[in-house]
Structures are given as structure tokens and as C-alpha cells.
Amino acid sequence: MTPIGIHDLELATAHHVLDLGLLATSNGTDPNKYRIGIGQDEMSMPAPDEDVVTMGASAALPLLQRHGADGIRTLLFATETGLDQSKAAGVWVHQLLGLPAHVRTVELKQACYSATAALQAAIGIIARSPEEKVLVIASDVARYELDSGGEPTQGAGAVAMLVSANPALVEIEPISGVHTADVDDFWRPNDSSTAVVDGALSVRAYLDALTGAWDDLAARGGPELAAIDRVVYHQPFTKMAKKAQQRLSQHAGSDLGEVGLQTGSVYNRRLGNTYTASLYASLAALLDHEDDLAGQRVGLFSYGSGSVSELLTGIVQPGYASADRARRVREALDARVPLDVAEYRQLHATELPSGVDVATPRVTKAPFRFAGIRGRARHYERTDGG
Ligand code: HMG
């Protein structure tokens, strides 16, 4: 069988950053609750002229610069930060990237899980037409109410993946474990720009979904836990990965210890929750911060509240390493413009007025910007002259 998987992967984030130490000081919380208790240092926040489209296009641009668009006939855009009830956000990305017309483009939604559904759909398409490539983009802005328990677990970012036959990064193995359970742990009603969440229930639901997906993987003949070298997890906050690894070790009867937890959290600690992109940001961090993973098996646990989850495995390919991505991600994280708490609160409270034309202020330094709304339609611009 032709190996299929992730050929290349790139991250992008937003213009602003809030140091969680500042948030802690301003709301009277011990900063160690955020840094150690939930394992987060910073959270990215979009400028008014950024959104999931601009971040997603920014993540995908370097992939097209490196590999061209040849063979791409499908663009799958995973997000739970829906911008329109009808139009797929990927259609704006398709235009911004100058992709050919002969590309099917669609948006997928199931909380933080849908990028994994997109990856599996991409693999299915390529299994039938091995010469084709699929561009998968996961892009989200995690928003909770000001002064709520979820506030320190916000964030923003995007991951773009080029999925192909004979991948250079990670071959995805055919057997995976899946799990669906109707649970009201986290959701975002149509009339709200922030999520509704029961934090304690969401942590329990995540861990139950993990063991449920593991049981399905095992029943379908997946590898023993001892045959999996590292596991990366959806990370709403990085401590969640630690809880998950402990639960998986107990449940599957093989102790993974803390292996891979620190390396797999390097980007997530600074991005915050990036919903659909979070698991794949963790995979990138693992690949970028371990010495040599060639030939090793990596488990990937994808969880989307509500809930749908999947545990899949992949084999890291020889020659996968890219020192350059680690540098690029670090530079992008370091280049974010810090907000103080007053600026953060003001930006958080700013929402687009409904039903009127809007021109957004020019803030972002990204190659794409959200220019505003005319006649109720969103408009985007490429800013780098490309
Ligand atoms: P909370 O009530 O603010 O925090 O909620 P807590 O009191 O549970 O404390 C958190 C941890 O900090 C605890 O450690 C404390 O002991 C520790 P734990 O027992 O968990 O190991 N702590 C300290 N540590 C060091 N020094 C201190 C200190 N004080 C306390 N001084 C919660 C935390 C994450 C629940 C909240 O922020 C929240 O509701 N976040 C949003 C929901 C969420 O992220 N859920 C995760 C699972 S659901 C999911 O992953 C899906 C999601 O991504 C959405 C989607 O799928 O679309 C969210």
C-alpha cells in the first residue's frame, strides 16, 4: 500500500500576545497557577485586521512557495471560528493564495477535532488518486468571556499541512480509534462570540474520550502502547497533555512517563489554545525539538468538545527534520506585539458592528489582512506584494 501522510507542515499565529503573568497580576491570581497549574505562558490574540482566514493563508503560503500548487485539487479548511453560515472560509484562502479554479474547497466543523477529520478525508482522496495532494488548513481563535475560568486558555493560530502519497514528514497508519459522545462540556451558540464551557466536565469528557478512542484502536488491532514512542495530544492548555498521558498510561498498562510532554508543548505554551490547530502545533513542536525521531511511531490524540475524538498513529519519516521551521516559529512568536491588560480587554471587547460597512485599521504585518466588510461581504487583501 502506498504510504500517505503529512508531507510538510507550517504554523502561523496572530499579531498580538498577552503574557499570562500580567493577566494573573491584574486579576489577583498566583501567576504559578497559569505557568505551572495549567502550563501556559502566553496567548496569541488577533489584531482587528486578522482572523482565521488570514492566519490560515499565512500558514499555507510557505507550503506553496516550497512545493507549488501542482497536484492540489482539494483544500479542506477546519475551524470552529466560523465567519459565515454558508461560505467556507477556505474559499477566501483559495483566492488569497491564487490557487487554480480546479480545486474543491470546503469547511469542516466539530470543535477542535475537525482538522483530524480533514486529514483522514485527505488520506481517503489520495488513496483513490495517489497523484493528488490535499491542502489541509486548521485555523482558530479561542475566545472565552473576560474574567471567566476559561480566560487564561484563550489563544490563536493556524497550521497548514500538505497531505500526499510518499510523505516526507509523517506517514499516517491505516488503523485509528474513534469515539463520539453527546456531552455539553463546551460549545459556542450561534449568537455568541465566546464559548460556553463547563471546565471540570470538559476535562473529564476529554479523558473519557481518550480511553474510549484507545479501546477502539486496540479492538481494531492497533499497536500496543509500548510500541508507540511518543504521543502528542490536543492541548487546550499544556497541563492537559500531562493529564492525558497519565490516564493513557494507566488505562493501557504501559508507563509513558513524561516522555515527549515538554518537547510537544513548546509552541502550545506560547500560542494558547488554537482549537483545531492545537494537536498539529504540538506535532510540529515535537518534530522540531527532539533529537531524532526518524522511524519512530507517534500517537496523535484529537479531541473536539461535544464530543468527537480520534487516536491515530504515524511513522516519522527518515530525513524529516527541519531546523528552519523551529527558527521560523520562534521568530513569529517573538515578533508578536505585546498587549497590556487594558489593551487586551479593549481588543477583546471590540466586535464588528452588524449590518454596516466596516474598514479595518491596518495593523497586521502578516502577508494577508482582513480589509473589512462591504455590502455585508468580507474582503481580504494580500499585503506582501506577492
Ligand atoms: P480553574 O477552575 O481555573 O482551575 O479551571 P483549577 O482550580 O482547576 O486549577 C487548575 C490547576 O492549577 C490545578 O491543577 C490546580 O491545582 C493548579 P490540576 O489539579 O488540574 O493538576 N493550581 C496551581 N498550581 C501551581 N500554583 C498555584 C496553583 N493554583 C492552582 N498557585 C480550566 C481550569 C482549564 C478548567 C479552565 O481554565 C477552563 O475552563 N478552560 C476552558 C476549558 C478547557 O480548556 N477544557 C479542556 C478540556 S476540553 C477541550 O480540550 C476542548 C476545547 O479545546 C474546545 C474544543 O474542542 O473546541 C476546550
Short mmCIF file of N, CA, C and O in Angstrom, two decimals, residues 36-89:
data_model
loop_
_atom_site.label_atom_id
_atom_site.label_comp_id
_atom_site.label_asym_id
_atom_site.label_seq_id
_atom_site.Cartn_x
_atom_site.Cartn_y
_atom_site.Cartn_z
N ILE A 36 2.32 26.94 35.94
CA ILE A 36 2.53 25.55 36.36
C ILE A 36 1.19 24.79 36.40
O ILE A 36 1.07 23.70 35.87
N GLY A 37 0.19 25.42 37.02
CA GLY A 37 -1.09 24.74 37.22
C GLY A 37 -1.76 24.34 35.92
O GLY A 37 -2.24 23.22 35.78
N ILE A 38 -1.82 25.27 34.94
CA ILE A 38 -2.38 24.89 33.64
C ILE A 38 -1.30 24.80 32.56
O ILE A 38 -1.58 24.32 31.46
N GLY A 39 -0.09 25.27 32.86
CA GLY A 39 1.03 25.08 31.93
C GLY A 39 1.01 26.01 30.74
O GLY A 39 1.39 25.62 29.62
N GLN A 40 0.60 27.26 30.95
CA GLN A 40 0.58 28.23 29.85
C GLN A 40 1.37 29.49 30.21
O GLN A 40 1.25 29.99 31.33
N ASP A 41 2.15 30.00 29.25
CA ASP A 41 2.93 31.21 29.48
C ASP A 41 2.31 32.44 28.82
O ASP A 41 2.37 33.54 29.35
N GLU A 42 1.78 32.26 27.63
CA GLU A 42 1.30 33.40 26.83
C GLU A 42 0.07 32.98 26.03
O GLU A 42 -0.21 31.78 25.93
N MET A 43 -0.63 33.96 25.47
CA MET A 43 -1.67 33.61 24.49
C MET A 43 -1.67 34.63 23.35
O MET A 43 -1.53 35.83 23.57
N SER A 44 -1.77 34.11 22.14
CA SER A 44 -1.83 34.97 20.95
C SER A 44 -3.21 35.58 20.83
O SER A 44 -4.20 34.97 21.22
N MET A 45 -3.24 36.78 20.23
CA MET A 45 -4.54 37.44 20.03
C MET A 45 -4.51 38.20 18.70
O MET A 45 -3.56 38.93 18.43
N PRO A 46 -5.53 38.01 17.88
CA PRO A 46 -5.53 38.67 16.57
C PRO A 46 -5.74 40.18 16.66
O PRO A 46 -6.44 40.68 17.54
N ALA A 47 -5.13 40.90 15.71
CA ALA A 47 -5.43 42.32 15.52
C ALA A 47 -6.78 42.42 14.81
O ALA A 47 -7.28 41.42 14.28
N PRO A 48 -7.37 43.63 14.76
CA PRO A 48 -8.69 43.76 14.11
C PRO A 48 -8.69 43.36 12.63
O PRO A 48 -9.74 43.04 12.09
N ASP A 49 -7.50 43.40 11.98
CA ASP A 49 -7.48 43.01 10.56
C ASP A 49 -6.92 41.59 10.37
O ASP A 49 -6.34 41.28 9.32
N GLU A 50 -7.11 40.75 11.39
CA GLU A 50 -6.72 39.34 11.28
C GLU A 50 -7.91 38.47 11.67
O GLU A 50 -8.74 38.86 12.48
N ASP A 51 -7.93 37.27 11.11
CA ASP A 51 -8.94 36.28 11.51
C ASP A 51 -8.44 34.91 11.06
O ASP A 51 -7.28 34.75 10.67
N VAL A 52 -9.34 33.91 11.09
CA VAL A 52 -8.88 32.55 10.75
C VAL A 52 -8.46 32.44 9.28
O VAL A 52 -7.62 31.60 8.94
N VAL A 53 -9.01 33.29 8.43
CA VAL A 53 -8.63 33.25 7.01
C VAL A 53 -7.20 33.77 6.84
O VAL A 53 -6.36 33.14 6.19
N THR A 54 -6.90 34.92 7.45
CA THR A 54 -5.55 35.50 7.26
C THR A 54 -4.49 34.59 7.90
O THR A 54 -3.42 34.39 7.32
N MET A 55 -4.81 34.03 9.08
CA MET A 55 -3.82 33.13 9.71
C MET A 55 -3.66 31.85 8.89
O MET A 55 -2.54 31.36 8.70
N GLY A 56 -4.77 31.32 8.40
CA GLY A 56 -4.70 30.07 7.62
C GLY A 56 -3.93 30.27 6.33
O GLY A 56 -3.10 29.44 5.94
N ALA A 57 -4.19 31.39 5.64
CA ALA A 57 -3.47 31.67 4.39
C ALA A 57 -1.98 31.89 4.67
O ALA A 57 -1.12 31.44 3.91
N SER A 58 -1.68 32.55 5.80
CA SER A 58 -0.27 32.79 6.15
C SER A 58 0.46 31.48 6.45
O SER A 58 1.64 31.34 6.14
N ALA A 59 -0.25 30.52 7.05
CA ALA A 59 0.37 29.23 7.32
C ALA A 59 0.61 28.46 6.02
O ALA A 59 1.62 27.76 5.86
N ALA A 60 -0.34 28.58 5.10
CA ALA A 60 -0.25 27.78 3.86
C ALA A 60 0.73 28.36 2.85
O ALA A 60 1.31 27.60 2.04
N LEU A 61 0.95 29.69 2.87
CA LEU A 61 1.79 30.32 1.84
C LEU A 61 3.17 29.67 1.71
O LEU A 61 3.60 29.35 0.60
N PRO A 62 3.91 29.45 2.82
CA PRO A 62 5.24 28.84 2.66
C PRO A 62 5.20 27.44 2.06
O PRO A 62 6.14 27.04 1.37
N LEU A 63 4.10 26.71 2.29
CA LEU A 63 3.99 25.37 1.69
C LEU A 63 3.91 25.49 0.17
O LEU A 63 4.55 24.73 -0.57
N LEU A 64 3.14 26.47 -0.29
CA LEU A 64 3.02 26.65 -1.75
C LEU A 64 4.32 27.18 -2.33
O LEU A 64 4.71 26.81 -3.44
N GLN A 65 5.02 28.02 -1.55
CA GLN A 65 6.30 28.54 -2.05
C GLN A 65 7.32 27.41 -2.18
O GLN A 65 8.14 27.39 -3.09
N ARG A 66 7.24 26.44 -1.26
CA ARG A 66 8.22 25.33 -1.30
C ARG A 66 7.84 24.25 -2.32
O ARG A 66 8.71 23.67 -2.94
N HIS A 67 6.55 23.99 -2.47
CA HIS A 67 6.13 22.81 -3.26
C HIS A 67 5.31 23.16 -4.49
O HIS A 67 5.00 22.27 -5.29
N GLY A 68 4.88 24.41 -4.62
CA GLY A 68 3.99 24.77 -5.73
C GLY A 68 2.59 24.22 -5.48
O GLY A 68 2.33 23.55 -4.48
N ALA A 69 1.70 24.52 -6.43
CA ALA A 69 0.30 24.11 -6.26
C ALA A 69 -0.02 22.86 -7.09
O ALA A 69 -1.14 22.36 -7.04
N ASP A 70 0.96 22.36 -7.84
CA ASP A 70 0.70 21.21 -8.72
C ASP A 70 0.16 20.03 -7.92
O ASP A 70 0.75 19.64 -6.92
N GLY A 71 -0.91 19.46 -8.40
CA GLY A 71 -1.49 18.27 -7.76
C GLY A 71 -2.52 18.59 -6.69
O GLY A 71 -3.28 17.71 -6.29
N ILE A 72 -2.57 19.85 -6.23
CA ILE A 72 -3.57 20.18 -5.20
C ILE A 72 -4.93 20.35 -5.87
O ILE A 72 -5.14 21.25 -6.68
N ARG A 73 -5.84 19.46 -5.55
CA ARG A 73 -7.20 19.55 -6.09
C ARG A 73 -8.24 19.68 -4.99
O ARG A 73 -9.44 19.74 -5.25
N THR A 74 -7.76 19.73 -3.74
CA THR A 74 -8.70 19.84 -2.62
C THR A 74 -8.08 20.72 -1.52
O THR A 74 -6.90 20.56 -1.19
N LEU A 75 -8.89 21.64 -0.99
CA LEU A 75 -8.48 22.46 0.15
C LEU A 75 -9.53 22.24 1.25
O LEU A 75 -10.71 22.55 1.05
N LEU A 76 -9.11 21.67 2.35
CA LEU A 76 -10.02 21.41 3.47
C LEU A 76 -9.68 22.38 4.60
O LEU A 76 -8.54 22.39 5.08
N PHE A 77 -10.65 23.19 5.00
CA PHE A 77 -10.41 24.23 6.00
C PHE A 77 -11.16 23.86 7.27
O PHE A 77 -12.40 23.85 7.30
N ALA A 78 -10.42 23.53 8.31
CA ALA A 78 -11.03 23.11 9.58
C ALA A 78 -11.03 24.30 10.54
O ALA A 78 -9.99 24.91 10.78
N THR A 79 -12.19 24.60 11.09
CA THR A 79 -12.28 25.70 12.06
C THR A 79 -13.57 25.58 12.86
O THR A 79 -14.54 24.99 12.39
N GLU A 80 -13.56 26.12 14.06
CA GLU A 80 -14.81 26.31 14.80
C GLU A 80 -15.05 27.79 15.03
O GLU A 80 -15.91 28.17 15.82
N THR A 81 -14.24 28.63 14.35
CA THR A 81 -14.41 30.08 14.43
C THR A 81 -15.09 30.52 13.14
O THR A 81 -14.53 31.31 12.37
N GLY A 82 -16.27 29.99 12.89
CA GLY A 82 -16.95 30.21 11.61
C GLY A 82 -17.18 31.70 11.34
O GLY A 82 -17.62 32.43 12.21
N LEU A 83 -16.89 32.12 10.11
CA LEU A 83 -17.05 33.53 9.75
C LEU A 83 -18.35 33.77 8.99
O LEU A 83 -18.79 34.90 8.82
N ASP A 84 -18.92 32.70 8.48
CA ASP A 84 -20.13 32.80 7.68
C ASP A 84 -20.90 31.50 7.84
O ASP A 84 -20.29 30.44 7.95
N GLN A 85 -22.22 31.59 7.84
CA GLN A 85 -23.03 30.37 8.00
C GLN A 85 -23.08 29.56 6.71
O GLN A 85 -23.59 28.44 6.71
N SER A 86 -22.61 30.14 5.61
CA SER A 86 -22.80 29.49 4.32
C SER A 86 -21.47 29.26 3.59
O SER A 86 -21.15 28.14 3.19
N LYS A 87 -20.68 30.32 3.45
CA LYS A 87 -19.46 30.24 2.65
C LYS A 87 -18.33 29.62 3.46
O LYS A 87 -18.12 29.97 4.63
N ALA A 88 -17.60 28.71 2.84
CA ALA A 88 -16.45 28.10 3.51
C ALA A 88 -15.30 29.12 3.57
O ALA A 88 -14.98 29.76 2.56
N ALA A 89 -14.70 29.25 4.76
CA ALA A 89 -13.59 30.20 4.91
C ALA A 89 -12.45 29.86 3.94
O ALA A 89 -11.71 30.74 3.50
#
